[in-house]
Coordinates of C-alpha atoms in Angstrom, one line a residue:
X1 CA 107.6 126.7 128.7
X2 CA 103.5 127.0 127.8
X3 CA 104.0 126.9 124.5
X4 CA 101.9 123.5 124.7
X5 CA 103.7 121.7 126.8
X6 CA 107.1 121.9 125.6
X7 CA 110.0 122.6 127.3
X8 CA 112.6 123.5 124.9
X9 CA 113.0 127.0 123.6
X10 CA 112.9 128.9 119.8
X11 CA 116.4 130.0 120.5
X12 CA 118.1 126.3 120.8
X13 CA 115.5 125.1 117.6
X14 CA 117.4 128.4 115.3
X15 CA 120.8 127.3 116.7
X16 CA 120.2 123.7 115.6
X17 CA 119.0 124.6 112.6
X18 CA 122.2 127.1 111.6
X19 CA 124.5 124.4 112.5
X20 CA 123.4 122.1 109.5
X21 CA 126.0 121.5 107.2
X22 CA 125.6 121.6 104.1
X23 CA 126.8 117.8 101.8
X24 CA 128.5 118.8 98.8
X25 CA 125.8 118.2 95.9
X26 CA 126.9 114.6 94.5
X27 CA 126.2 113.6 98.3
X28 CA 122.9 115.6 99.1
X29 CA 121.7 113.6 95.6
X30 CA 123.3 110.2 96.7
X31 CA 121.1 110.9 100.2
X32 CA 117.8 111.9 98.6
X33 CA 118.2 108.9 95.8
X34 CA 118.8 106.4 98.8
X35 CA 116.0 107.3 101.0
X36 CA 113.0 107.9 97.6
X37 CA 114.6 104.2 97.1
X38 CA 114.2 102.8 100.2
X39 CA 111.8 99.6 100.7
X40 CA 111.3 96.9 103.3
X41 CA 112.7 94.7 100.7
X42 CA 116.3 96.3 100.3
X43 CA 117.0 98.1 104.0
X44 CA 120.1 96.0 104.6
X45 CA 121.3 96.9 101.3
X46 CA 121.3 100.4 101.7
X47 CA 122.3 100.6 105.2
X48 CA 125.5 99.3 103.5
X49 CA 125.2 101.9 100.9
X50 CA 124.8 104.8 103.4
X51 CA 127.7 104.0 105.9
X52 CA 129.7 104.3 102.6
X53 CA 129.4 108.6 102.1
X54 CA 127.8 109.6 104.9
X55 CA 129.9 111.9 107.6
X56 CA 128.7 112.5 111.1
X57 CA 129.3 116.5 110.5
X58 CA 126.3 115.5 107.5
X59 CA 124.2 114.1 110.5
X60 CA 121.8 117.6 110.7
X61 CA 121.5 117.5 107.2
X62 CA 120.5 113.8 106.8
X63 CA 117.8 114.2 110.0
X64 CA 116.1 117.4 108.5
X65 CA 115.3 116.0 105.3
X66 CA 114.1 112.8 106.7
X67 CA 112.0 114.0 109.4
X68 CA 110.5 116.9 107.4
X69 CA 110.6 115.7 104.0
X70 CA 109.8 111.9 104.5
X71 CA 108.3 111.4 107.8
X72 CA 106.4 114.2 108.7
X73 CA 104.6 113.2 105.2
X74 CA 104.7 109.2 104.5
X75 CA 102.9 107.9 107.7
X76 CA 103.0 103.9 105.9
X77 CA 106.5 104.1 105.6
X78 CA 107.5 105.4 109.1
X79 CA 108.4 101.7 110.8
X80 CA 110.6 101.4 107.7
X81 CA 112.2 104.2 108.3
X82 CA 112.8 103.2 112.0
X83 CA 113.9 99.8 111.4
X84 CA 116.5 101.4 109.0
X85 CA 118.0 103.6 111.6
X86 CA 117.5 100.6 114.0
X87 CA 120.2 98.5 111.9
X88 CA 122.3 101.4 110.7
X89 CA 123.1 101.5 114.4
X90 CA 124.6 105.2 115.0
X91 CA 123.6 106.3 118.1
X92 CA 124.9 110.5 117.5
X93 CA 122.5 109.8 114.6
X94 CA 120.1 108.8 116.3
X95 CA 119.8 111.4 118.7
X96 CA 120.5 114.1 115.9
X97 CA 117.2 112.6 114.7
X98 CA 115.1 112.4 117.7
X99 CA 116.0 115.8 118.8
X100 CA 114.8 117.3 115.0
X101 CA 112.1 116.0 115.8
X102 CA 110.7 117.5 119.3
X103 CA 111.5 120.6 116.9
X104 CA 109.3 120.0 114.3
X105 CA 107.0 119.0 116.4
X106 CA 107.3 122.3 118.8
X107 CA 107.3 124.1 115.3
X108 CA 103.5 122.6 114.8
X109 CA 102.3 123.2 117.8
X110 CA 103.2 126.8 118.0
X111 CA 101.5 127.2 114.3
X112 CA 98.6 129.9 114.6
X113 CA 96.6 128.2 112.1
X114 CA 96.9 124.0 112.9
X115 CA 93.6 124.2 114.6
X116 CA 92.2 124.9 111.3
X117 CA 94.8 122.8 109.0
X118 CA 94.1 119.4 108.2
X119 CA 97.7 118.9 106.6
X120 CA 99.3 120.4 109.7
X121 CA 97.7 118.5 111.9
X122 CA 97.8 115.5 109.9
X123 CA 101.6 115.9 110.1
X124 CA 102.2 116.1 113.6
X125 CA 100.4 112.9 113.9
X126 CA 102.9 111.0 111.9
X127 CA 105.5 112.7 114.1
X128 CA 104.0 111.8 116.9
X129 CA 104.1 108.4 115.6
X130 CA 107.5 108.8 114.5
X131 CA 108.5 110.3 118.3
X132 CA 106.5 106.9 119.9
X133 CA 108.8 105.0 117.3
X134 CA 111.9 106.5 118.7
X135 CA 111.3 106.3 122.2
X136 CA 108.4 103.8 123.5
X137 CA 108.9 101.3 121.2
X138 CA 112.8 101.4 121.9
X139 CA 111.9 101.5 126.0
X140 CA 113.3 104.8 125.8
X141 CA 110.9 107.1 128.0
X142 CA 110.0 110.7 126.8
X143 CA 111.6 113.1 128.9
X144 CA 110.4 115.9 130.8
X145 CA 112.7 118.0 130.0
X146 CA 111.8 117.8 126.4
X147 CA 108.3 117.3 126.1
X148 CA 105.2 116.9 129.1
X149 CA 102.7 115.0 127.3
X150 CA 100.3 115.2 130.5
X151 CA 100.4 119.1 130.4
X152 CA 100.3 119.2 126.4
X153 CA 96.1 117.5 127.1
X154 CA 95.7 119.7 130.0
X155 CA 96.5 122.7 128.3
X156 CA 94.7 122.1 125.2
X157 CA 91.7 121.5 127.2
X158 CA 91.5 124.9 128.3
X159 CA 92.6 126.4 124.8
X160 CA 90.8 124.5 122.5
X161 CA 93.1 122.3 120.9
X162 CA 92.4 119.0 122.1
X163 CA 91.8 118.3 118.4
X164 CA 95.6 119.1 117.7
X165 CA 96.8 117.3 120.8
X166 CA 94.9 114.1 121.5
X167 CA 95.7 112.2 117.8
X168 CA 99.4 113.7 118.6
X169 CA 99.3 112.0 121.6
X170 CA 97.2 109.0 120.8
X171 CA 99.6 108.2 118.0
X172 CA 102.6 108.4 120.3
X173 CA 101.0 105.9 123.2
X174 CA 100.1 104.0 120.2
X175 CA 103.9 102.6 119.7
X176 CA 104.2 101.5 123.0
X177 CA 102.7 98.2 121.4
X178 CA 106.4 97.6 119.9
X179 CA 107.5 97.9 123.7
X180 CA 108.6 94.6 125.0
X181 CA 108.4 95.1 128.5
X182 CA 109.0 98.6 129.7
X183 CA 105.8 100.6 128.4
X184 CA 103.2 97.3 129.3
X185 CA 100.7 98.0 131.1
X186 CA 100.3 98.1 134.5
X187 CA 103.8 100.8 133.4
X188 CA 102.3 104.0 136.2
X189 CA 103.1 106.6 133.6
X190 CA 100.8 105.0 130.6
X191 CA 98.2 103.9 133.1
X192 CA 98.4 108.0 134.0
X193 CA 98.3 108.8 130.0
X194 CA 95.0 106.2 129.5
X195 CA 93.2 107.6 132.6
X196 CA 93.5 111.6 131.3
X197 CA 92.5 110.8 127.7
X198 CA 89.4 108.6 129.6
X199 CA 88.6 111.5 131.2
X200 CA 88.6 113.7 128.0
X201 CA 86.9 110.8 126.0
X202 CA 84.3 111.2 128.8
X203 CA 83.5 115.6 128.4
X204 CA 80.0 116.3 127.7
X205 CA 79.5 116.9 123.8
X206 CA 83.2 116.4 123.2
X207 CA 83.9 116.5 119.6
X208 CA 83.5 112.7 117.6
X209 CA 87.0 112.5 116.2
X210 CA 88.6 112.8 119.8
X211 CA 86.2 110.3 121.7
X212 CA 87.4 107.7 118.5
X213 CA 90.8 108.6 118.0
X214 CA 91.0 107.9 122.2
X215 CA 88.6 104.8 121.4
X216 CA 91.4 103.6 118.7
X217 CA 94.1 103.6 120.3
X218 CA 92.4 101.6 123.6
X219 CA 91.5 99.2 121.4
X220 CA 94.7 99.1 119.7
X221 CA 96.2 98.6 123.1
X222 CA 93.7 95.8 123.6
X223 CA 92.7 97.5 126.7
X224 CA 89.1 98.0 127.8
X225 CA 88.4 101.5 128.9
X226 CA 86.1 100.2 131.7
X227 CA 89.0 98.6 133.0
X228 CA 91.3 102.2 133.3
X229 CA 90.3 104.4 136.5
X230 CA 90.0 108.4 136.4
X231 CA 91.4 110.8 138.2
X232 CA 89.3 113.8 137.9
X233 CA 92.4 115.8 136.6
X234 CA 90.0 117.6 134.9
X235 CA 86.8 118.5 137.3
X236 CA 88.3 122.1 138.5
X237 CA 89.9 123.3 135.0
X238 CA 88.4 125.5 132.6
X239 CA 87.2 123.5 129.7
X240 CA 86.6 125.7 126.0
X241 CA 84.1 125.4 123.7
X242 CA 86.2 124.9 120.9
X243 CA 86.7 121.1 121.8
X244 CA 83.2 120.6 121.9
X245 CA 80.7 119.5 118.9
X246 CA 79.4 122.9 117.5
X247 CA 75.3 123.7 118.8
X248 CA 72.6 124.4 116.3
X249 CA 72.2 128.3 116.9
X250 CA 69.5 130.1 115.5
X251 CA 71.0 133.6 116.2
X252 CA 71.5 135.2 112.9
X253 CA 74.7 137.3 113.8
X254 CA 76.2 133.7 114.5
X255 CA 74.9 132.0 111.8
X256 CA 78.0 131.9 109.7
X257 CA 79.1 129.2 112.9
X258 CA 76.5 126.5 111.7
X259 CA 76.9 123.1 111.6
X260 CA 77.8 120.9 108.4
X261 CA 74.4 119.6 108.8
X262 CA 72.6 123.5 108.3
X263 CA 74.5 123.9 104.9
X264 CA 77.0 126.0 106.3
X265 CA 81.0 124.9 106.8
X266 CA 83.1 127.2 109.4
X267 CA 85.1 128.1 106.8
X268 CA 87.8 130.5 107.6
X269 CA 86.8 133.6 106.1
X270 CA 82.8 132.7 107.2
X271 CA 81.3 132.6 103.9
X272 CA 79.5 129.4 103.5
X273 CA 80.1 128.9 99.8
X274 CA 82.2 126.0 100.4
X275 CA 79.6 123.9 102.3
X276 CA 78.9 120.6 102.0
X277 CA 75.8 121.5 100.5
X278 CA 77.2 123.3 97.7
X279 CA 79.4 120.9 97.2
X280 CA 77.2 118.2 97.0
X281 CA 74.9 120.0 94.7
X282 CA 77.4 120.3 92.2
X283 CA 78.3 116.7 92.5
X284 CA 74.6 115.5 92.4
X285 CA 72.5 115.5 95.7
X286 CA 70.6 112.6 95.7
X287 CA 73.6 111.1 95.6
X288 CA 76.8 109.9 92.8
X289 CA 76.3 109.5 89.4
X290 CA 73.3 111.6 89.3
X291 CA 72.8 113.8 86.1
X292 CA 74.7 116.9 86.9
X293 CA 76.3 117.0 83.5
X294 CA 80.0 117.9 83.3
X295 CA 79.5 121.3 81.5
X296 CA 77.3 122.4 84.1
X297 CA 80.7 123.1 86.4
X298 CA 81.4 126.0 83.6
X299 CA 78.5 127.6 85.3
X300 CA 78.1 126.4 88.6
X301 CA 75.5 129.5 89.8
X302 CA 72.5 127.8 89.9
X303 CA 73.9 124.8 92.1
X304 CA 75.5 127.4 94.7
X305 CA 73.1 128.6 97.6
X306 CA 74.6 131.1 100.2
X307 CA 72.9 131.2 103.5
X308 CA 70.9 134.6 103.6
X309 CA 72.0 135.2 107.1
X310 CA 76.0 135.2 106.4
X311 CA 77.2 138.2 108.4
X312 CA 80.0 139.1 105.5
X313 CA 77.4 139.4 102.5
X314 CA 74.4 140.6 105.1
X315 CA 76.8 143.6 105.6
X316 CA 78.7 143.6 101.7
X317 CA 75.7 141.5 99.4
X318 CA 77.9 143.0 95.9
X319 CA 80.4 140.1 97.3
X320 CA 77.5 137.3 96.4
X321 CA 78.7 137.1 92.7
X322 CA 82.3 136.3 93.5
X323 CA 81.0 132.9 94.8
X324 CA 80.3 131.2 91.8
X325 CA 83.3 132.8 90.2
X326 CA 85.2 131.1 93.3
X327 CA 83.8 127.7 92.9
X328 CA 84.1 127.4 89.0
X329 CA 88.0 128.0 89.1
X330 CA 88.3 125.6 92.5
X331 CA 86.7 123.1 90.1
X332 CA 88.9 123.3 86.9
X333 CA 92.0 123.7 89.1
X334 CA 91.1 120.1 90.3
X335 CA 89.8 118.2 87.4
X336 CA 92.8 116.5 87.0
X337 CA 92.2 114.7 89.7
X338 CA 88.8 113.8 88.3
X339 CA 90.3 112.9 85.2
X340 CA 92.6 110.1 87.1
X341 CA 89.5 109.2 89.1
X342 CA 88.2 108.4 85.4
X343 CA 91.4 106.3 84.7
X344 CA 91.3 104.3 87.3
X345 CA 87.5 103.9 87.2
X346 CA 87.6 102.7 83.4
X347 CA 90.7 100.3 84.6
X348 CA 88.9 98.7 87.3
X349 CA 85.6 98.2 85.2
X350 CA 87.5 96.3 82.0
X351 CA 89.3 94.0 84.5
X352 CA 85.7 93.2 86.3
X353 CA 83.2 93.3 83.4
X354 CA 85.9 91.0 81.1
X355 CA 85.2 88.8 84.4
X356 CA 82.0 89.0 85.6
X357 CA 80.5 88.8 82.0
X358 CA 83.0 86.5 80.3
X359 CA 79.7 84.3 79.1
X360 CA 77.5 86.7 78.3
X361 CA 76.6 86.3 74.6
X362 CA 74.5 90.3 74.8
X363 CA 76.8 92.7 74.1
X364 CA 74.6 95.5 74.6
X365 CA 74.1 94.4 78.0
X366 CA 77.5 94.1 78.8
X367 CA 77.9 98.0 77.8
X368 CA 75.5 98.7 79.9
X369 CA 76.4 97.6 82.6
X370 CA 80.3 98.5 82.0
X371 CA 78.8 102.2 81.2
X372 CA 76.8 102.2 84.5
X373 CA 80.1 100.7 86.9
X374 CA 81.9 103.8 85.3
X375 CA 79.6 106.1 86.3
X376 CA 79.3 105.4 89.6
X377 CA 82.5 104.7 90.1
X378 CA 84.1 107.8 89.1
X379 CA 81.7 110.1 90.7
X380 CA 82.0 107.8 93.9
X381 CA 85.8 108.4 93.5
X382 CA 85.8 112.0 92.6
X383 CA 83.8 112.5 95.4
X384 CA 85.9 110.7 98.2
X385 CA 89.2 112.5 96.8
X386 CA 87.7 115.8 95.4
X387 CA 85.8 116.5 98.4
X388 CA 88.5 118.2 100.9
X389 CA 90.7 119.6 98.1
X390 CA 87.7 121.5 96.5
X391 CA 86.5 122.9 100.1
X392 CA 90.0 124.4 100.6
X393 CA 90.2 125.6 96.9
X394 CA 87.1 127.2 97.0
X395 CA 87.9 129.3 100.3
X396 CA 91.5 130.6 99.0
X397 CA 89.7 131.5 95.5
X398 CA 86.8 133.6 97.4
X399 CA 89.6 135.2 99.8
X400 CA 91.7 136.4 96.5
X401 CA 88.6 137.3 94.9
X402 CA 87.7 139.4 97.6
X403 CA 91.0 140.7 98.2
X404 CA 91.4 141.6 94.5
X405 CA 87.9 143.4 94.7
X406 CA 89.0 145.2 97.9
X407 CA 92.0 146.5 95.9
X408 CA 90.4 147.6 92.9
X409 CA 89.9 151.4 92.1

C-alpha cells in the first residue's frame, strides 16, 4: 500500500471495527469508570477490578475506547496505561490493542486535512508514542507487514508531509529508551531510522519544528548526531516545497501565502484576518497587559488590518466587513477561557503577594503591586492559551459568514 506507508487495507480496518461487541450497559459504565479512575497510585488495584467483568468477546470494545478515547488524547498518561496492560497480562488483549492501533493510526494518515490540523496531528503523535510503547519498549519489532516506517519519511518527503510523519516517527523511536537490550544502539534498523531523519534534519530551509523534533529525540537518545552516518537516501528523490519554511514573496497574486512575520497566517480559506498581527493587536502589541480595554473586543474593527493584496477580497472587497464580525464572535465564544485565566491569575497572586509582602506595613503598595501581578498575568495567560483556539475560531466564523452571505437572496 501508498497510503503512507502502510500496509494494511480499509477493508480489514471496517471488518474489525463491525466485529466489536457491544458490553451490556452496567459493563460499558464499569469500563469507562475504571479507566477515567485509573492512576499510577491504584493500577494493581484495578487490574484486579478489571479481570473481574471483563470477557475476551468485550476485548474490541475495551481497545477502541482506550486507544481513541484515552490515548489518542492523554499523551502524560500513556506509560500508565502501558504498565497497566503490562501487569493485566492478556496477551489476545494485547494484540487486540496493538492492532486498533496501526488502525487509528492508518485512519490519520489517510485524513485529507492533518497537514493543516494541529489536533490531528497532535494525536497521531501520542499514538505513535503509544505504538513505540507497545512494541520497542517491549523488544517487540514493528513489522513490515503492518507498517514501513522508512517508506512512511520517504514518502512524505516527496508529498509534503514530513510535518505529519517525522514527530510520528520521532515519538515512536523515542520509546526505544524503555528497550533493555534489543532496540540499543548499534541495533542496524534504528541506526537506519537515525541516519534518514539526519538526512531530513539536514534539507536546505527544512521547516524548524522538524530539524527539533529530530534534534529531540537524538538528544533524548543521548546520541550525538555527528556521531550517526548518512546514506544519501535522499539525494535522487523529489523533495516538495511544502516541507520547507515558507519564502518572503512579494507577488501579489501569492500574497495570501505570507509568512507569520508579514501579518499574514496561511489560513485555510486565505483570508489573513486571523494573523498573528490581528491577533496581537487585539491583545495589546507592545506586548501583555497593555491598555486594550476589555470592551474594546465588542468592537474589534479598528484593531483588525487585512492585507490589501488578499486575492479573496482583491476579487470580492463587500467580504471585508464580515471580518470584524468574524473576530468579535471568535472572541466571546472563548472568553471563558479568559475568565479561568483570571481565576487562576488572582489565585496565584493572593498566595505570592500574602508572601512576598507579609511585612509590608503600606497597604497601598501591596495593591499595587497585587493589581499589576494580575494584570500581567492574565493577559500573559490568555495569551499563551487563547492564542491557537481564537486563530481556529476566527477562520470557521469567516467561512460561515461567508457561506451564509453566499446563500443569501
Amino acid at each position: 500500500s501508498k497510503n503512507g506507508g502502510a500496509s494494511g487495507d480499509s477493508k480489514k480496518a471496517i471488518s474489525v471495527s463491525a466485529a466489536i461487541t457491544i458490553p451490556p450497559e452496567g459493563v460499558r459504565d464499569k469500563i469507562h469508570f475504571l479507566i477515567n479512575n485509573l492512576s499510577k497510585a491504584n493500577v494493581d488495584d484495578k487490574v484486579l477490578e478489571i479481570k473481574k467483568f471483563i470477557e475476551p468477546n468485550f476485548f474490541p470494545y475495551f481497545s477502541s475506547f482506550l486507544v481513541t478515547k484515552r490515548v489518542a488524547q492523554e499523551a502524560n498518561h500513556l506509560e500508565m496505561y502501558a504498565s497497566f496492560l503490562k501487569k493485566l497480562g492478556d496477551r489476545i488483549l494485547y494484540k487486540v490493542i496493538t492492532n486498533d492501533t496501526y488502525i487509528q493510526i492508518r485512519v490519520l494518515m489517510a485524513s485529507e486535512k492533518i497537514v493543516q490540523s494541529f489536533d490531528e496531528r497532535k494525536k497521531l503523535k501520542n499514538l505513535g508514542s503509544w505504538l513505540g510503547l507497545m512494541t520497542l519498549a517491549r523488544n517487540r519489532p514493528i513489522l513490515a507487514k503492518q507498517m514501513r516506517l522508512k517508506e512512511l519519511v520517504l514518502e512524505a518527503y516527496s508529498n509534503g508531509k514530513l510535518i505529519v510523519v517525522v514527530p510520528f516517527v520521532a515519538n515512536v523511536l523515542e520509546m526505544s529508551i524503555h528497550s533493555k537490550r534489543i532496540f540499543k544502539l548499534p541495533n542496524p534498523w534504528m541506526m537506519a531510522m537515525l541516519s534518514l531523519l539526519k538526512e531530513v534534519m539536514e534539507v536546505d530551509d527544512l521547516k524548524l519544528n522538524l530539524k527539533f523534533a529530530i534534534e529531540c529525540l537524538f538528544n533524548k537518545l543521548k546520541i550525538e548526531v555527528e556521531n550517526v552516518t548518512t546514506r544519501d537516501v535522499l539525494v535522487n528523490r523529489p523533495s516538495h516545497a511544502g516541507n520547507l519554511k515558507p519564502k518572503e514573496n512579494n507577488d501579489p497574486v501569492n500574497a495570501n501565502q505570507q509568512s507569520p512575520q508579514q501579518g499574514v497566517v496561511n489560513d485555510p480559506i486565505g483570508t489573513g484576518a486571523n494573523s498573528d498581527a490581528a491577533q496581537q493587536r487585539l491583545i495589546g502589541q507592545h506586548g501583555a497587559g497593555d491598555e486594550v480595554k476589555v470592551e474594546d473586543a465588542k468592537d474589534p474593527t479598528p484593531y483588525v488590518k487585512i492585507h490589501p493584496s488578499i486575492a479573496l477580497f482583491e476579487r470580492y472587497p463587500e467580504l471585508k466587513d464580515l471580518v470584524p464580525l468574524a473576530v468579535e464572535k471568535a472572541i466571546q465564544d472563548i472568553l471563558n477561557v479568559v475568565m479561568r485565566s483570571v481565576q487562576i491569575a488572582c489565585v496565584t497572586t493572593r498566595s505570592l503577594i500574602m508572601k512576598d509582602f507579609a511585612m509590608e506595613p503600606d497597604h497601598t503598595k501591596i495593591q499595587r503591586a497585587a493589581h499589576q501581578m494580575v494584570r500581567k498575568l492574565t493577559s500573559s495567560l490568555a495569551l499563551v492559551t487563547c492564542k491557537d483556539p481564537l486563530r481556529s475560531n476566527i477562520s470557521s466564523n469567516l467561512a460561515s459568514k461567508i457561506e451564509e452571505r453566499a446563500n443569501s437572496p
